[in-house]
Amino acid sequence: CPAVTQGFELQQPQDKVSVTVGKTLTLTCTTSREGPIGPVKWLKGWGGGNQTIYDQTGSFSRVTREVDGSNTDFTVHIRDVQPEDAGTYYCVKFHKSVGGDEVFQRGKGTEVSVHETTLLPSMVAAAVVLCFLLLLGLVIALCMYRRKHRGEADGQCLARLAAMGTFSPIPLRCCAGTPSTPSEVLDAESSHLPSQQSSKEDNYIHYADLQPLPAAPRHVRSHGTACSEYASVRVAAK
């Protein structure tokens, strides 16, 4: 009857659905009104090889209705999903005719994919953090190994240089007089120090040098002179 079929619309909104093995798959299908006399079925695949997943008049152990007995809501739940449940599902409205049930209207199809396991965001984050910590530990261990190896090499090098006498001290010799001859020592030092112009800066130490001084003439030395090593420091004269 045209009045019954007018304004009838079947809606299958899901394009793609992903589900994990062992979980429950929900397939949504609704109609705007009852429509003509005839059942609504869920079919897997289309054409000659389709398989009836749900029929209002049949019994299916893994399939249940969202709203049992409804004439407009044909959403179904398929529990304990298995890999072989993957495929494309169609919600189809049939109407009765003399030759049997004929297709009146069908949905656009829902493509279902089935996965063995689901990687939760927390699991992914934990794996990333673990990999980062392992990499960081490896870098630290490598740096410590290289530093230790380098320290041993430097220590061996220093030991060789010391054995060869590289670090033997250079003696500094000078003639130091007794306290009775301070001017002679000062004159001997002054003759080898760079000349400095007097200024207000003489209130501070200009420089200090550590260098060997030539031996003073034999007549300058007085009784009790001895050789020593020392640093000369020039200071401002008061």
Short mmCIF file of C-alpha atoms in Angstrom, two decimals:
data_model
loop_
_atom_site.label_atom_id
_atom_site.label_comp_id
_atom_site.label_asym_id
_atom_site.label_seq_id
_atom_site.Cartn_x
_atom_site.Cartn_y
_atom_site.Cartn_z
CA CYS A 1 0.00 0.00 0.00
CA PRO A 2 1.56 3.37 -1.01
CA ALA A 3 0.28 5.05 2.15
CA VAL A 4 2.19 2.54 4.32
CA THR A 5 5.46 2.83 2.44
CA GLN A 6 5.38 6.61 2.02
CA GLY A 7 7.97 8.34 4.20
CA PHE A 8 9.67 5.11 5.27
CA GLU A 9 13.42 5.45 5.74
CA LEU A 10 15.99 2.95 7.00
CA GLN A 11 19.14 4.37 8.62
CA GLN A 12 22.41 2.49 9.16
CA PRO A 13 24.79 5.24 10.38
CA GLN A 14 27.98 3.23 11.04
CA ASP A 15 30.46 3.16 8.17
CA LYS A 16 33.28 1.27 9.94
CA VAL A 17 33.53 -0.47 13.31
CA SER A 18 36.61 -1.97 14.97
CA VAL A 19 36.25 -4.58 17.70
CA THR A 20 38.60 -6.79 19.74
CA VAL A 21 38.37 -10.57 19.81
CA GLY A 22 36.10 -11.72 22.62
CA LYS A 23 34.32 -8.36 22.96
CA THR A 24 30.76 -7.40 21.95
CA LEU A 25 29.98 -5.82 18.57
CA THR A 26 27.11 -3.34 18.30
CA LEU A 27 25.42 -2.76 14.93
CA THR A 28 22.98 0.15 14.73
CA CYS A 29 19.88 0.26 12.52
CA THR A 30 16.65 2.26 12.87
CA THR A 31 13.62 3.01 10.72
CA SER A 32 11.43 6.11 10.61
CA ARG A 33 8.22 4.06 10.82
CA GLU A 34 7.00 0.47 10.66
CA GLY A 35 6.79 0.30 6.90
CA PRO A 36 5.25 -2.50 4.88
CA ILE A 37 4.61 -5.95 6.24
CA GLY A 38 7.81 -7.95 6.28
CA PRO A 39 10.82 -8.67 8.49
CA VAL A 40 14.00 -6.71 9.10
CA LYS A 41 17.16 -8.79 8.88
CA TRP A 42 20.88 -8.36 9.40
CA LEU A 43 22.94 -9.91 6.61
CA LYS A 44 26.68 -10.44 6.42
CA GLY A 45 27.79 -9.77 2.86
CA TRP A 46 25.59 -9.05 -0.11
CA GLY A 47 24.60 -11.14 -3.07
CA GLY A 48 24.51 -14.88 -3.41
CA GLY A 49 26.99 -15.51 -0.60
CA ASN A 50 25.29 -13.49 2.13
CA GLN A 51 24.69 -14.95 5.58
CA THR A 52 21.76 -14.14 7.85
CA ILE A 53 23.07 -12.89 11.20
CA TYR A 54 19.73 -11.88 12.70
CA ASP A 55 16.10 -12.45 11.75
CA GLN A 56 13.05 -11.40 13.77
CA THR A 57 11.58 -14.86 13.46
CA GLY A 58 14.76 -16.83 14.10
CA SER A 59 16.94 -17.66 17.13
CA PHE A 60 20.62 -16.71 17.25
CA SER A 61 22.72 -17.62 20.30
CA ARG A 62 25.21 -14.74 20.11
CA VAL A 63 22.86 -12.00 18.87
CA THR A 64 20.46 -9.95 20.98
CA ARG A 65 18.30 -6.90 20.25
CA GLU A 66 18.98 -3.48 21.77
CA VAL A 67 15.22 -2.90 22.20
CA ASP A 68 13.45 -6.23 22.12
CA GLY A 69 10.10 -6.15 20.29
CA SER A 70 10.62 -2.65 18.79
CA ASN A 71 9.25 -2.01 15.28
CA THR A 72 11.64 0.90 14.58
CA ASP A 73 14.89 0.10 16.41
CA PHE A 74 16.72 -2.93 15.03
CA THR A 75 20.10 -2.36 16.70
CA VAL A 76 21.74 -5.67 17.62
CA HIS A 77 24.65 -6.85 19.82
CA ILE A 78 26.94 -9.71 18.78
CA ARG A 79 28.87 -11.06 21.77
CA ASP A 80 32.16 -12.99 21.88
CA VAL A 81 33.38 -11.69 18.53
CA GLN A 82 35.83 -13.93 16.65
CA PRO A 83 38.21 -13.17 13.71
CA GLU A 84 35.81 -14.84 11.27
CA ASP A 85 33.15 -12.25 12.19
CA ALA A 86 34.99 -9.60 10.18
CA GLY A 87 33.11 -8.39 7.11
CA THR A 88 30.41 -6.00 5.92
CA TYR A 89 26.97 -6.12 7.53
CA TYR A 90 23.70 -4.83 6.04
CA CYS A 91 20.43 -3.98 7.74
CA VAL A 92 17.65 -4.92 5.27
CA LYS A 93 13.90 -4.32 5.30
CA PHE A 94 11.86 -6.92 3.40
CA HIS A 95 8.25 -6.85 2.32
CA LYS A 96 6.06 -9.86 1.66
CA SER A 97 4.97 -10.65 -1.84
CA VAL A 98 3.41 -13.58 -3.66
CA GLY A 99 6.83 -14.99 -4.45
CA GLY A 100 8.13 -14.58 -0.88
CA ASP A 101 10.12 -11.89 0.95
CA GLU A 102 11.59 -9.26 -1.32
CA VAL A 103 14.08 -6.52 -0.48
CA PHE A 104 12.28 -3.28 0.17
CA GLN A 105 15.15 -1.13 1.45
CA ARG A 106 18.67 -1.76 2.80
CA GLY A 107 21.29 0.19 4.65
CA LYS A 108 24.59 1.34 3.16
CA GLY A 109 26.56 -1.31 5.07
CA THR A 110 28.88 -1.35 8.06
CA GLU A 111 32.45 -2.64 7.60
CA VAL A 112 33.60 -4.56 10.68
CA SER A 113 37.28 -5.26 11.44
CA VAL A 114 38.38 -7.60 14.24
CA HIS A 115 41.68 -7.26 16.15
CA GLU A 116 43.43 -9.74 18.41
CA THR A 117 44.38 -7.19 21.09
CA THR A 118 43.96 -3.50 21.76
CA LEU A 119 46.91 -1.29 22.74
CA LEU A 120 45.59 1.05 25.39
CA PRO A 121 47.06 4.58 25.50
CA SER A 122 48.48 3.87 28.97
CA MET A 123 50.26 0.77 27.67
CA VAL A 124 51.73 2.70 24.76
CA ALA A 125 52.91 5.50 27.08
CA ALA A 126 54.49 2.98 29.47
CA ALA A 127 56.33 1.30 26.60
CA VAL A 128 57.67 4.65 25.37
CA VAL A 129 58.87 5.64 28.87
CA LEU A 130 60.54 2.25 29.35
CA CYS A 131 62.39 2.53 26.04
CA PHE A 132 63.54 6.05 26.95
CA LEU A 133 64.86 4.92 30.35
CA LEU A 134 66.73 2.00 28.79
CA LEU A 135 68.30 4.29 26.20
CA LEU A 136 69.25 6.84 28.87
CA GLY A 137 70.86 4.15 31.03
CA LEU A 138 72.84 2.88 28.05
CA VAL A 139 74.15 6.38 27.27
CA ILE A 140 75.16 6.99 30.92
CA ALA A 141 76.95 3.63 31.13
CA LEU A 142 78.82 4.37 27.90
CA CYS A 143 79.89 7.82 29.13
CA MET A 144 81.13 6.39 32.45
CA TYR A 145 83.08 3.67 30.65
CA ARG A 146 84.74 6.16 28.31
CA ARG A 147 85.59 8.52 31.20
CA LYS A 148 87.12 5.68 33.22
CA HIS A 149 89.11 4.44 30.25
CA ARG A 150 90.33 7.98 29.49
CA GLY A 151 91.35 8.53 33.15
CA GLU A 152 93.43 5.35 33.15
CA ALA A 153 95.13 6.39 29.91
CA ASP A 154 95.94 9.86 31.28
CA GLY A 155 97.35 8.36 34.48
CA GLN A 156 99.64 6.06 32.51
CA CYS A 157 100.82 8.98 30.39
CA LEU A 158 101.64 11.11 33.44
CA ALA A 159 103.52 8.21 35.00
CA ARG A 160 105.66 7.84 31.87
CA LEU A 161 106.44 11.56 31.75
CA ALA A 162 107.41 11.60 35.42
CA ALA A 163 109.67 8.60 34.91
CA MET A 164 111.40 10.40 32.05
CA GLY A 165 112.13 13.40 34.29
CA THR A 166 109.76 15.79 32.54
CA PHE A 167 108.58 17.15 35.84
CA SER A 168 111.99 17.46 37.50
CA PRO A 169 112.35 20.89 39.13
CA ILE A 170 114.70 23.50 37.65
CA PRO A 171 116.97 24.88 40.39
CA LEU A 172 117.15 28.64 40.70
CA ARG A 173 120.42 29.91 42.03
CA CYS A 174 121.26 33.35 43.32
CA CYS A 175 123.59 34.91 45.72
CA ALA A 176 122.03 36.20 48.88
CA GLY A 177 124.11 38.24 51.27
CA THR A 178 123.88 38.65 54.91
CA PRO A 179 121.56 41.23 56.40
CA SER A 180 124.52 43.63 56.47
CA THR A 181 124.54 43.86 52.65
CA PRO A 182 120.89 44.41 51.57
CA SER A 183 121.77 47.08 49.06
CA GLU A 184 124.07 44.78 47.13
CA VAL A 185 121.39 42.19 46.69
CA LEU A 186 118.86 44.82 45.70
CA ASP A 187 121.27 46.26 43.16
CA ALA A 188 121.89 42.81 41.70
CA GLU A 189 118.17 42.26 41.32
CA SER A 190 117.46 45.72 39.98
CA SER A 191 119.98 45.31 37.19
CA HIS A 192 117.91 42.47 35.71
CA LEU A 193 114.40 43.85 36.30
CA PRO A 194 112.62 45.97 33.71
CA SER A 195 112.58 49.65 34.48
CA GLN A 196 109.35 51.09 35.79
CA GLN A 197 108.26 54.71 35.84
CA SER A 198 107.15 56.10 39.18
CA SER A 199 103.49 56.84 39.41
CA LYS A 200 100.62 56.60 41.75
CA GLU A 201 100.34 52.97 40.75
CA ASP A 202 103.57 52.32 42.75
CA ASN A 203 101.34 51.99 45.76
CA TYR A 204 100.61 48.50 44.55
CA ILE A 205 102.74 45.54 43.63
CA HIS A 206 103.70 45.82 39.98
CA TYR A 207 104.83 42.30 39.38
CA ALA A 208 106.58 39.29 40.79
CA ASP A 209 109.09 37.24 38.87
CA LEU A 210 110.81 33.96 39.50
CA GLN A 211 113.98 33.60 37.48
CA PRO A 212 117.61 32.62 38.01
CA LEU A 213 120.02 35.47 38.72
CA PRO A 214 123.64 35.43 37.59
CA ALA A 215 126.28 34.94 40.18
CA ALA A 216 127.45 38.20 41.77
CA PRO A 217 131.11 39.13 41.53
CA ARG A 218 133.29 37.33 44.04
CA HIS A 219 134.31 40.63 45.73
CA VAL A 220 130.65 41.47 46.48
CA ARG A 221 130.10 38.40 48.54
CA SER A 222 130.79 38.69 52.19
CA HIS A 223 131.44 36.07 54.75
CA GLY A 224 128.45 33.91 55.42
CA THR A 225 126.86 34.20 51.97
CA ALA A 226 124.92 31.18 50.80
CA CYS A 227 123.07 30.11 47.68
CA SER A 228 119.30 29.90 47.81
CA GLU A 229 116.24 29.86 45.60
CA TYR A 230 113.75 32.66 45.99
CA ALA A 231 111.26 34.87 44.19
CA SER A 232 111.86 38.58 43.95
CA VAL A 233 108.90 40.92 44.49
CA ARG A 234 109.01 44.59 43.63
CA VAL A 235 106.96 46.91 45.80
CA ALA A 236 106.48 50.65 45.97
CA ALA A 237 109.14 52.60 47.81
CA LYS A 238 107.88 54.57 50.77
#
